[in-house]
mmCIF file of N, CA and C in Angstrom:
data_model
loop_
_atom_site.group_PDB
_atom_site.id
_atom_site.type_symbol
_atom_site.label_atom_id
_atom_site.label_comp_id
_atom_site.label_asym_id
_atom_site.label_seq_id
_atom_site.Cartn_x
_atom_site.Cartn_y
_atom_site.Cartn_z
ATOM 1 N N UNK A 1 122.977 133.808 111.759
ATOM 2 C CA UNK A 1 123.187 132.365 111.719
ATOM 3 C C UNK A 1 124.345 132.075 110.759
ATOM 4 N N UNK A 2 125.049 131.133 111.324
ATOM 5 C CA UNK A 2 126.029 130.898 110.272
ATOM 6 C C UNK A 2 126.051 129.925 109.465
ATOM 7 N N UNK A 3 126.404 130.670 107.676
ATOM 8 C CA UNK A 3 126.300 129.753 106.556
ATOM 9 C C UNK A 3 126.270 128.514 107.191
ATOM 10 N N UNK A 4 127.106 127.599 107.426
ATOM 11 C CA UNK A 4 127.559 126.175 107.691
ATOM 12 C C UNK A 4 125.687 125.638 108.785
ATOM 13 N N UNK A 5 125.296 126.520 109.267
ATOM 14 C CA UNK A 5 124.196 125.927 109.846
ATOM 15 C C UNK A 5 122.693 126.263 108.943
ATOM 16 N N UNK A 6 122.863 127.252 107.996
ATOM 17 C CA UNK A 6 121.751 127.403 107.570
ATOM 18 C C UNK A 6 121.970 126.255 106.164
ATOM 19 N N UNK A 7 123.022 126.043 105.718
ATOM 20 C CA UNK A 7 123.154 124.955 104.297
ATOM 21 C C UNK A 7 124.470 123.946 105.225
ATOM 22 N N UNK A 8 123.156 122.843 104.442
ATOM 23 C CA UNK A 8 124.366 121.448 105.535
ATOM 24 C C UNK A 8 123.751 120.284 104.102
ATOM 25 N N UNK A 9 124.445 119.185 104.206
ATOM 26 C CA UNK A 9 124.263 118.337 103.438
ATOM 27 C C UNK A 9 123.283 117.101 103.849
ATOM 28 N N UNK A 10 122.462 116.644 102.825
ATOM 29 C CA UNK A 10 121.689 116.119 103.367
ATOM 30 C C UNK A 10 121.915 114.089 102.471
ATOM 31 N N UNK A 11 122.676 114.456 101.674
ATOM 32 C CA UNK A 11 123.359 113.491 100.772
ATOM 33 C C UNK A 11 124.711 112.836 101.324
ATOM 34 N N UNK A 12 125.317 111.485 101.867
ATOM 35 C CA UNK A 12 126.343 111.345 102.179
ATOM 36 C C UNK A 12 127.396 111.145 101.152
ATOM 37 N N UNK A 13 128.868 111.944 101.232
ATOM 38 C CA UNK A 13 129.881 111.828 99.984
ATOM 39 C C UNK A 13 130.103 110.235 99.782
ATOM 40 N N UNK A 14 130.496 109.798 100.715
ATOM 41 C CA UNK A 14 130.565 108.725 101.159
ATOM 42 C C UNK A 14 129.997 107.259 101.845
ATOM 43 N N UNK A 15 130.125 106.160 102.100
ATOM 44 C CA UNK A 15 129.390 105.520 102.694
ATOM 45 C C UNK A 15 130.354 104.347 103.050
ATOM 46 N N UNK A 16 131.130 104.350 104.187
ATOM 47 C CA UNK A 16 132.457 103.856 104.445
ATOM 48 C C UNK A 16 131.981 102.427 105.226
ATOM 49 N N UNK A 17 132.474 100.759 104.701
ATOM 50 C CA UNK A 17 131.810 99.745 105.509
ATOM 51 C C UNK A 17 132.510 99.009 105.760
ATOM 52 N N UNK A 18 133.356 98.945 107.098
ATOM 53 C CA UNK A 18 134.551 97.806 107.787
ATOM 54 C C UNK A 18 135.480 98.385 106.795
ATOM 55 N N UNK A 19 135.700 99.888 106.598
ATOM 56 C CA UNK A 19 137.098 100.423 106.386
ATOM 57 C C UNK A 19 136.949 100.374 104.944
ATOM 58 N N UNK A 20 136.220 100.274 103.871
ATOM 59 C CA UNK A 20 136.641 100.134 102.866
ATOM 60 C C UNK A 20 135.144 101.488 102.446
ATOM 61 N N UNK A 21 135.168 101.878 101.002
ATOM 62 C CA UNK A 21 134.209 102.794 100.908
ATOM 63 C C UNK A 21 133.173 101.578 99.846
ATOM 64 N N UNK A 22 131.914 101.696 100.278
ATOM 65 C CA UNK A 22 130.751 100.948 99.717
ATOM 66 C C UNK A 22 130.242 101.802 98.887
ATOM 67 N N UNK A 23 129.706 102.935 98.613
ATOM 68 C CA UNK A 23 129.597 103.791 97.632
ATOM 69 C C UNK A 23 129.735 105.300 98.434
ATOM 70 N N UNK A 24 129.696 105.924 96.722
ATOM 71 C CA UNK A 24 130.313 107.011 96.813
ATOM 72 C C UNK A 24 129.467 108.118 96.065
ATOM 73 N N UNK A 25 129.456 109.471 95.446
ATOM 74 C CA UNK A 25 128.789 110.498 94.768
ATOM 75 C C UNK A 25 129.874 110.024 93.731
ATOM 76 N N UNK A 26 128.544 109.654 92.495
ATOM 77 C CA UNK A 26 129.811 110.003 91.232
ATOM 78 C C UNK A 26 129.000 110.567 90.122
ATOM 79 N N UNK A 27 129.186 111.126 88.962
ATOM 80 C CA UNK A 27 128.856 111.919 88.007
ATOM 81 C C UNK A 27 129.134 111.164 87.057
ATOM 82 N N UNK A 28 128.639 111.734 85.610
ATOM 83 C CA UNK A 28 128.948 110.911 84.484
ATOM 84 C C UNK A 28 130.584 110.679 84.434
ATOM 85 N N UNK A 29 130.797 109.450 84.237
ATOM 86 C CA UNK A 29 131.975 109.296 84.198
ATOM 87 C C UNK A 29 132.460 109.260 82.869
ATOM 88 N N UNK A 30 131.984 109.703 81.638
ATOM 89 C CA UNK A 30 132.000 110.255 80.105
ATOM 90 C C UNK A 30 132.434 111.612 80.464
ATOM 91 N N UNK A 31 132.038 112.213 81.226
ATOM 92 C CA UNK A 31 132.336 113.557 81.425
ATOM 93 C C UNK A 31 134.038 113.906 80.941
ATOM 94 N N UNK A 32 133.761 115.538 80.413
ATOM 95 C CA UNK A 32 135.285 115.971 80.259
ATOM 96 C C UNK A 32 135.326 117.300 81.017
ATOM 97 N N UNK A 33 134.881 117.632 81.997
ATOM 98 C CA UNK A 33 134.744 118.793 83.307
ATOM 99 C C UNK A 33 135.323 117.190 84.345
ATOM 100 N N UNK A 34 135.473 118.144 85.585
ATOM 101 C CA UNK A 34 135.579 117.473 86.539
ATOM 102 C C UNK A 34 134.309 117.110 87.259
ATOM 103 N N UNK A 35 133.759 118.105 86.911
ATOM 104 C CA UNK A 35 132.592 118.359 87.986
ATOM 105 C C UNK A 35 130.872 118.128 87.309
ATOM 106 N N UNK A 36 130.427 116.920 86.982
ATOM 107 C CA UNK A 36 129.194 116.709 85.643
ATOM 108 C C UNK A 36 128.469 116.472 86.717
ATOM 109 N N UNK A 37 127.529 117.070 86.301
ATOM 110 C CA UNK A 37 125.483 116.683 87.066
ATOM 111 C C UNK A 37 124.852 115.721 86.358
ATOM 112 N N UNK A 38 123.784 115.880 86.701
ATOM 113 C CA UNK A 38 124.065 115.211 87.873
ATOM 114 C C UNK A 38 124.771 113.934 88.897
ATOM 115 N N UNK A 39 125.077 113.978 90.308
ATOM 116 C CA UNK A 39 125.854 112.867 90.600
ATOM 117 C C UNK A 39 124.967 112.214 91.616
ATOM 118 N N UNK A 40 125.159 110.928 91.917
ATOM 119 C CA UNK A 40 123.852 109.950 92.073
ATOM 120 C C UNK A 40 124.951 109.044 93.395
ATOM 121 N N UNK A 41 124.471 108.482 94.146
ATOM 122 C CA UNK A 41 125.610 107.353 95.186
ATOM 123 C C UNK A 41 125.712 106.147 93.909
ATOM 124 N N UNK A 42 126.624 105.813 93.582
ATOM 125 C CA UNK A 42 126.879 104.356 92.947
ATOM 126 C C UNK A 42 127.614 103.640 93.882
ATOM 127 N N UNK A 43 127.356 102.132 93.425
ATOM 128 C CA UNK A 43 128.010 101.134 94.422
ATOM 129 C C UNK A 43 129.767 101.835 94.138
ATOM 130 N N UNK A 44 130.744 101.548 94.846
ATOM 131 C CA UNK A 44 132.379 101.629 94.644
ATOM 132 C C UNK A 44 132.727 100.274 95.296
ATOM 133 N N UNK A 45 133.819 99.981 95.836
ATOM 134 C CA UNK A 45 134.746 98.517 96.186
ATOM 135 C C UNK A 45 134.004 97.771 96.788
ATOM 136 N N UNK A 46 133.888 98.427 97.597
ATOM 137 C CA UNK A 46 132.773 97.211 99.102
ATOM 138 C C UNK A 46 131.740 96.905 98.574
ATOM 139 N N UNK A 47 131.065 96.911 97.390
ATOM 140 C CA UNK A 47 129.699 96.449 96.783
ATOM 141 C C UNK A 47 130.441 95.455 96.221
ATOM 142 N N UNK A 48 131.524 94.711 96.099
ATOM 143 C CA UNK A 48 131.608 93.816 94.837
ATOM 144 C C UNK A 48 132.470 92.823 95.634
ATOM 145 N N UNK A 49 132.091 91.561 94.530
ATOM 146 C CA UNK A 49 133.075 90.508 94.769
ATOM 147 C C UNK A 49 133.288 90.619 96.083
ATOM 148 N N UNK A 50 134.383 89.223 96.396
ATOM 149 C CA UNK A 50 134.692 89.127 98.266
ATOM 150 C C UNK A 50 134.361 90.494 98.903
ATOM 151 N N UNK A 51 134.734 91.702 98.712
ATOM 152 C CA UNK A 51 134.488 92.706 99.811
ATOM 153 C C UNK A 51 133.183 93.041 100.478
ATOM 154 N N UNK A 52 132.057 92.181 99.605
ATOM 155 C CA UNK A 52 130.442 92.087 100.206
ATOM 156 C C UNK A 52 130.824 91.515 102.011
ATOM 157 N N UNK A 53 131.479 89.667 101.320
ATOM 158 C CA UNK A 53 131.626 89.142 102.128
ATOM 159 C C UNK A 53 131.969 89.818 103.283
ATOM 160 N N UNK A 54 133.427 90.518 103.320
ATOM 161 C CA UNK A 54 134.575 90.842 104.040
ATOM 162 C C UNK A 54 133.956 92.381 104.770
ATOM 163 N N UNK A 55 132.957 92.710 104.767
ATOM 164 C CA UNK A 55 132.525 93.909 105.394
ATOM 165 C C UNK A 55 131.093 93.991 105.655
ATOM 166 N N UNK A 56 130.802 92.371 105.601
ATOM 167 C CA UNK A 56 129.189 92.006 106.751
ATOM 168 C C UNK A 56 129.035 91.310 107.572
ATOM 169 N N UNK A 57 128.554 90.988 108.192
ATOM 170 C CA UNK A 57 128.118 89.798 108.976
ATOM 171 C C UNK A 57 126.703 88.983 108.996
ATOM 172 N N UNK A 58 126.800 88.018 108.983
ATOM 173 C CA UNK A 58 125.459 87.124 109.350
ATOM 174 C C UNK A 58 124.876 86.392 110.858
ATOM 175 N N UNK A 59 124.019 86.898 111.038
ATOM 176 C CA UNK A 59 123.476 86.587 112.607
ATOM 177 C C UNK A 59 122.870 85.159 112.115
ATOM 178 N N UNK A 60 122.856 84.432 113.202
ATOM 179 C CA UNK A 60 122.317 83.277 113.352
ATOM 180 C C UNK A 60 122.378 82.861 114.869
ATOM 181 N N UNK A 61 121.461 81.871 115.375
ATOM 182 C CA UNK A 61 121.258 81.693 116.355
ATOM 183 C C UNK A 61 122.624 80.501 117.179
ATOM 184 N N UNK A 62 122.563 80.976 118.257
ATOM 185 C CA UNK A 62 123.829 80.509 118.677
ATOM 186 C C UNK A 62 124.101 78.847 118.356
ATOM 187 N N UNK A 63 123.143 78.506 118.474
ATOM 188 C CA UNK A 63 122.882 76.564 118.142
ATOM 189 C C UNK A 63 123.700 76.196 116.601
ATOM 190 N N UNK A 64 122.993 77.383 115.920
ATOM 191 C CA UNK A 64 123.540 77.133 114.752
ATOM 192 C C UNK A 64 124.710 77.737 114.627
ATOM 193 N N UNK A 65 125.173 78.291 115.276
ATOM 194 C CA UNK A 65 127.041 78.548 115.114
ATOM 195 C C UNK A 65 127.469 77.412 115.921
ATOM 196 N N UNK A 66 127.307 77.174 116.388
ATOM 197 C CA UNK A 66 127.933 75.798 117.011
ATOM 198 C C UNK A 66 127.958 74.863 116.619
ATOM 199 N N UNK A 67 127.363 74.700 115.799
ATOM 200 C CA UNK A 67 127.175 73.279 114.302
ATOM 201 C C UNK A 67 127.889 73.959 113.471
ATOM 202 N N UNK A 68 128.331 75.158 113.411
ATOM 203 C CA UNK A 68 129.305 74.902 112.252
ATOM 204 C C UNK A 68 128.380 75.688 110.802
ATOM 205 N N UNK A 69 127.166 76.127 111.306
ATOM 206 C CA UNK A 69 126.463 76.049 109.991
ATOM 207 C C UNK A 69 127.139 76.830 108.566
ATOM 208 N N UNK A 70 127.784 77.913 108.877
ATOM 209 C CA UNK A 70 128.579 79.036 107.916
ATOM 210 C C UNK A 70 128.964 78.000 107.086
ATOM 211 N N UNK A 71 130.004 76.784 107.500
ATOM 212 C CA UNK A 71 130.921 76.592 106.564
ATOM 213 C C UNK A 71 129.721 74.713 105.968
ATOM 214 N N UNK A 72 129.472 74.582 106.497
ATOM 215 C CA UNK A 72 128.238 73.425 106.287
ATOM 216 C C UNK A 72 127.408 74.372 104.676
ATOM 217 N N UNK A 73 127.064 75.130 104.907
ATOM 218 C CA UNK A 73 126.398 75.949 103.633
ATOM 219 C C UNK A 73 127.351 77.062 102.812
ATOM 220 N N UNK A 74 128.434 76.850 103.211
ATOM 221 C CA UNK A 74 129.828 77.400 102.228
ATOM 222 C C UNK A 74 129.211 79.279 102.209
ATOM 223 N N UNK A 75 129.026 79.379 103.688
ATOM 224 C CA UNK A 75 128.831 81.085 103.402
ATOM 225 C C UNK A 75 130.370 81.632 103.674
ATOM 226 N N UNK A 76 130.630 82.768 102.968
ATOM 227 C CA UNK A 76 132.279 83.440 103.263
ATOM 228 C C UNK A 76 132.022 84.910 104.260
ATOM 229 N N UNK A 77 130.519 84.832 104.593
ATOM 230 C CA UNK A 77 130.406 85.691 105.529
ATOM 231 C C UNK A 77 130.905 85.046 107.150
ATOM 232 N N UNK A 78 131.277 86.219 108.089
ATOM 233 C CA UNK A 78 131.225 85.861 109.353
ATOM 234 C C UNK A 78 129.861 85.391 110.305
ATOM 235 N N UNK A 79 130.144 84.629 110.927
ATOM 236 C CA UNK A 79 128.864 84.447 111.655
ATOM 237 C C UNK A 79 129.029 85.050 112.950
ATOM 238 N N UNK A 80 127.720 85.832 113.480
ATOM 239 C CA UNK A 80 127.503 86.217 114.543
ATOM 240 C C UNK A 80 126.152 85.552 115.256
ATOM 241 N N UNK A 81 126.722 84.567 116.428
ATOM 242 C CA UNK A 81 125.799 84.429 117.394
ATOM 243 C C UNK A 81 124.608 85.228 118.337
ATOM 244 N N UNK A 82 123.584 84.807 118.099
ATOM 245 C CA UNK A 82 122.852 86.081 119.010
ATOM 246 C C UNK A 82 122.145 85.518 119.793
ATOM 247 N N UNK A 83 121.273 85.811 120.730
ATOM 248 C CA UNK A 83 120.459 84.790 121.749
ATOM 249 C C UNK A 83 119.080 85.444 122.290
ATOM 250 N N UNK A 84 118.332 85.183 122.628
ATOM 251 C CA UNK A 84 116.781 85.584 123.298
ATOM 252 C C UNK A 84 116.350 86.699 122.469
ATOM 253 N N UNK A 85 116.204 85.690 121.166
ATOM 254 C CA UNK A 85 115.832 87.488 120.469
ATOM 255 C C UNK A 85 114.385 87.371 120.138
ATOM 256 N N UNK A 86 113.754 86.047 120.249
ATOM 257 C CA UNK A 86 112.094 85.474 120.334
ATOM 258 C C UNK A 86 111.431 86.319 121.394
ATOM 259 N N UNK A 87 112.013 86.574 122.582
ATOM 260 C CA UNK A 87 111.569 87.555 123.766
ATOM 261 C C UNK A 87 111.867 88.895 124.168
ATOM 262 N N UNK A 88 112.423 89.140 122.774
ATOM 263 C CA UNK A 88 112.859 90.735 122.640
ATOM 264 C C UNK A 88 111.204 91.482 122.465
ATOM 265 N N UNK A 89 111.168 92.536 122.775
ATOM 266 C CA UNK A 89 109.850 93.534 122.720
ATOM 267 C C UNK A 89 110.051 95.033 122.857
ATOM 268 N N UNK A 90 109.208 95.683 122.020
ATOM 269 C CA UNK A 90 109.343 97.345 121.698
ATOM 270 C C UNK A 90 109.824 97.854 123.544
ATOM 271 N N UNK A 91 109.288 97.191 124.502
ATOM 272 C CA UNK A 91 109.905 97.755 125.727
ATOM 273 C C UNK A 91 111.328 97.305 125.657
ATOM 274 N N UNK A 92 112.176 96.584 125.337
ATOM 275 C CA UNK A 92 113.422 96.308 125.197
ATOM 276 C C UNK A 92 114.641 97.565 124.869
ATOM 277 N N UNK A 93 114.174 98.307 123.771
ATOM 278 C CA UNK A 93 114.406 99.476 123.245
ATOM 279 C C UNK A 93 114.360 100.075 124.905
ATOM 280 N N UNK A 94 115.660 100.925 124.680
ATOM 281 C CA UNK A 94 116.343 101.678 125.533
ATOM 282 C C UNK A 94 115.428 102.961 125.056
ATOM 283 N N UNK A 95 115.390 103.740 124.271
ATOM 284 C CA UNK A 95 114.841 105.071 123.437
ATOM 285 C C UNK A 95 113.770 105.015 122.894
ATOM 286 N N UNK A 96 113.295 104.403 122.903
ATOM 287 C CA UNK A 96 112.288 103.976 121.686
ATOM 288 C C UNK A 96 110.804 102.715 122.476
ATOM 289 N N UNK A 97 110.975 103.033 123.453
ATOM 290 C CA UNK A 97 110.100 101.956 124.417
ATOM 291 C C UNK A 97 108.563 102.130 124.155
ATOM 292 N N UNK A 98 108.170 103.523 124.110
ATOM 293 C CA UNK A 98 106.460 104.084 124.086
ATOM 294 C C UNK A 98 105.720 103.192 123.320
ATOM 295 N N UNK A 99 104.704 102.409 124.213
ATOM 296 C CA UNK A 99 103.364 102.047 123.307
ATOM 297 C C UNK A 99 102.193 102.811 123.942
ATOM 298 N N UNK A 100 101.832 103.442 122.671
ATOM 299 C CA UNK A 100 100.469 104.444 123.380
ATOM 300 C C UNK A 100 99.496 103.737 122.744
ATOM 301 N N UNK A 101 98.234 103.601 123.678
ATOM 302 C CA UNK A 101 97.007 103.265 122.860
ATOM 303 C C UNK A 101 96.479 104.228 121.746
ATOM 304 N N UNK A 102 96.629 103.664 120.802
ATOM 305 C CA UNK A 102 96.555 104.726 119.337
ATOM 306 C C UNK A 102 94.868 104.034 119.522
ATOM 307 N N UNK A 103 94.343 105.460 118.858
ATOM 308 C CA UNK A 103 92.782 104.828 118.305
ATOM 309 C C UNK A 103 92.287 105.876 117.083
ATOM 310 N N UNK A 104 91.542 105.328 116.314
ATOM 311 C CA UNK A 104 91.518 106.141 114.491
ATOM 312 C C UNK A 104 90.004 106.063 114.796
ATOM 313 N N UNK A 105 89.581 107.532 114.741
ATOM 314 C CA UNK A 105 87.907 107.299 114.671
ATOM 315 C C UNK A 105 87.738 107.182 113.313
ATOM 316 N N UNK A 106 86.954 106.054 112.522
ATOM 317 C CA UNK A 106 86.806 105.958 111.063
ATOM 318 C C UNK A 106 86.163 106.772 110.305
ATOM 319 N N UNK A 107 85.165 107.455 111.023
ATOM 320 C CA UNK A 107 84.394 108.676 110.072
ATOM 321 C C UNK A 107 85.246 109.877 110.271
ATOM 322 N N UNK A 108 85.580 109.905 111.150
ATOM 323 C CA UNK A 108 86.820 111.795 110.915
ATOM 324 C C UNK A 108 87.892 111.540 110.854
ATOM 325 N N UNK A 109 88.616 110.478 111.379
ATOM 326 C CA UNK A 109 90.114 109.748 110.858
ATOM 327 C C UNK A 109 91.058 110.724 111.844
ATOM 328 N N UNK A 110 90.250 111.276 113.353
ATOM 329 C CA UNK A 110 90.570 111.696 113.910
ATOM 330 C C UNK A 110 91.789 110.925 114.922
ATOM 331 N N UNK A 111 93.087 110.928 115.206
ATOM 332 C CA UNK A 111 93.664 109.925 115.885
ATOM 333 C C UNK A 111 94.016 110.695 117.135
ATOM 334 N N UNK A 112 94.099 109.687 117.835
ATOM 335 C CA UNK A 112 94.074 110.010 119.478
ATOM 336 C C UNK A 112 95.074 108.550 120.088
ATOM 337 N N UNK A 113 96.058 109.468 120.835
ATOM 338 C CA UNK A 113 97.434 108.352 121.365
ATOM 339 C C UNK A 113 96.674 108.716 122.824
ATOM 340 N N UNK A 114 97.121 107.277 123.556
ATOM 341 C CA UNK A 114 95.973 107.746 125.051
ATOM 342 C C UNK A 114 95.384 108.596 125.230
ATOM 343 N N UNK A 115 94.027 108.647 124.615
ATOM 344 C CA UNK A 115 92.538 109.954 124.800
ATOM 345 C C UNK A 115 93.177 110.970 124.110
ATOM 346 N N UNK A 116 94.655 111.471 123.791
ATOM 347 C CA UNK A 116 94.573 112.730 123.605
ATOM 348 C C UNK A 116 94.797 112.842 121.955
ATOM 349 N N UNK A 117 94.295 113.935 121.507
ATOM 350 C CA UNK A 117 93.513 113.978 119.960
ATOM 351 C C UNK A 117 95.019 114.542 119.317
ATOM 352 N N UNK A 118 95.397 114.146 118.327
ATOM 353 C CA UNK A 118 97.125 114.377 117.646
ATOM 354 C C UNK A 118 96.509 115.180 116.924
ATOM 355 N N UNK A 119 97.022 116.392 116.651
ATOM 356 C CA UNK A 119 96.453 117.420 115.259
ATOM 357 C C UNK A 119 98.267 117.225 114.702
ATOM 358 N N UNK A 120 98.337 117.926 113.857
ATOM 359 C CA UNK A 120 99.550 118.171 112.902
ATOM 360 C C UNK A 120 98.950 119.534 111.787
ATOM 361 N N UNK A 121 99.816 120.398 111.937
ATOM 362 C CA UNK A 121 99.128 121.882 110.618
ATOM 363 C C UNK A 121 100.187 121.192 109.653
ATOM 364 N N UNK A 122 99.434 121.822 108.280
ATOM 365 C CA UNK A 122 100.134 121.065 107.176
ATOM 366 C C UNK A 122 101.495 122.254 107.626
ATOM 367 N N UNK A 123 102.443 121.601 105.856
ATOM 368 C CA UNK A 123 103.871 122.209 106.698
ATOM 369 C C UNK A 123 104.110 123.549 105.503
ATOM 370 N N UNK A 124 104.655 124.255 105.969
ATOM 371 C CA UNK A 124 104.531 125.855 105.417
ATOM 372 C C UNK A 124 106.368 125.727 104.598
ATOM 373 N N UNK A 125 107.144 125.264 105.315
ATOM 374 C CA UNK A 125 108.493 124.900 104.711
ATOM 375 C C UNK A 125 109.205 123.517 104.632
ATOM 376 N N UNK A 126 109.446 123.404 103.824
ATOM 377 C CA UNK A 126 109.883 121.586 103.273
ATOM 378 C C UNK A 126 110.986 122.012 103.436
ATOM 379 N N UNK A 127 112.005 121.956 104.397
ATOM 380 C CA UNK A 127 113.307 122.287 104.584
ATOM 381 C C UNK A 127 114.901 121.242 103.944
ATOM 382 N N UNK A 128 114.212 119.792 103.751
ATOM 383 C CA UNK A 128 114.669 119.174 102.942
ATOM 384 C C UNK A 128 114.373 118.493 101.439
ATOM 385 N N UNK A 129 113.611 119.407 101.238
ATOM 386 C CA UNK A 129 113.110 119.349 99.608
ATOM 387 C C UNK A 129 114.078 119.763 98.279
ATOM 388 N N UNK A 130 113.494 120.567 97.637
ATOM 389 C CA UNK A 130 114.263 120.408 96.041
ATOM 390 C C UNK A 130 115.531 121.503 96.368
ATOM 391 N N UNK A 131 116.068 122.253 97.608
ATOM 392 C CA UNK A 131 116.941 122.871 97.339
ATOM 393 C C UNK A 131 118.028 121.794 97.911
ATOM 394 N N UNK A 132 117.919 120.851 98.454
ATOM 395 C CA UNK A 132 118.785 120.110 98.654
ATOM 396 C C UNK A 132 118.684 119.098 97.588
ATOM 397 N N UNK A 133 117.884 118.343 97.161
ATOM 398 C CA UNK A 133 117.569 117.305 95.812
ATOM 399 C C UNK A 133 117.051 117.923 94.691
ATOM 400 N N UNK A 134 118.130 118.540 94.176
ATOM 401 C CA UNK A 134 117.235 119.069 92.757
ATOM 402 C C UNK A 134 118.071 117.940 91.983
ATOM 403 N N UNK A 135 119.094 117.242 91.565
ATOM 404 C CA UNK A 135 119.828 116.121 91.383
ATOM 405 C C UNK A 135 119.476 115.105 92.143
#
């Protein structure tokens, strides 16, 4: 197997929003190495001041973009119209549609998705545990 598939990152360097970077991995910035531990995501540009604004959007219902409401309540976000979202439902979801009749027997806490009984074995390897988050 090759390195690159057996160690992969599970932390993003980055976190890039409408082109600008929103946070980033940074380390003590006291540091006199380049390279100080641990490093944590902190907010960077796009967390602050106008660039919140300038790299979100706000949904609201189409009625209310049509009144104008954004600038009526002095928001500097964009408004995005949306519509029939009262009659949206988990079948709507393209991927994600399944409703199974779940049922929890209360004395064995046995669960069963239509009649059939879900087991799970506990887990023998935590593959994203402390060798990826020890920082």
């Amino acid at each position: 197997m090759p390195l690159a598939a057996r160690f992969f990152g599970v932390k993003p360097e980055l976190v890039i929003k409408g082109g600008m970077v929103a946070y980033a991995q940074m380390g003590d910035a006291n540091a006199s190495i380049p390279t100080p531990q641990p490093v944590h995501m902190q907010p960077m540009f796009a967390s602050y001041g106008g660039a919140i604004a300038a790299t979100s959007v706000t949904f609201v219902s189409q009625k209310a973009a049509k009144k104008d409401i954004g600038e009526k309540l002095g928001l500097s976000k964009p408004l995005v119209a949306v519509k029939n979202i009262r009659q949206l439902t988990k079948r709507d979801l393209k991927l994600n549609d399944y409703l199974p009749h779940i049922e929890v027997d209360p004395e064995t806490y046995e669960v069963r998705a239509d009649g059939e009984l879900l087991t799970c074995e506990p887990a023998s390897v935590l593959p994203m545990a402390q060798r990826y988050f020890l920082f």
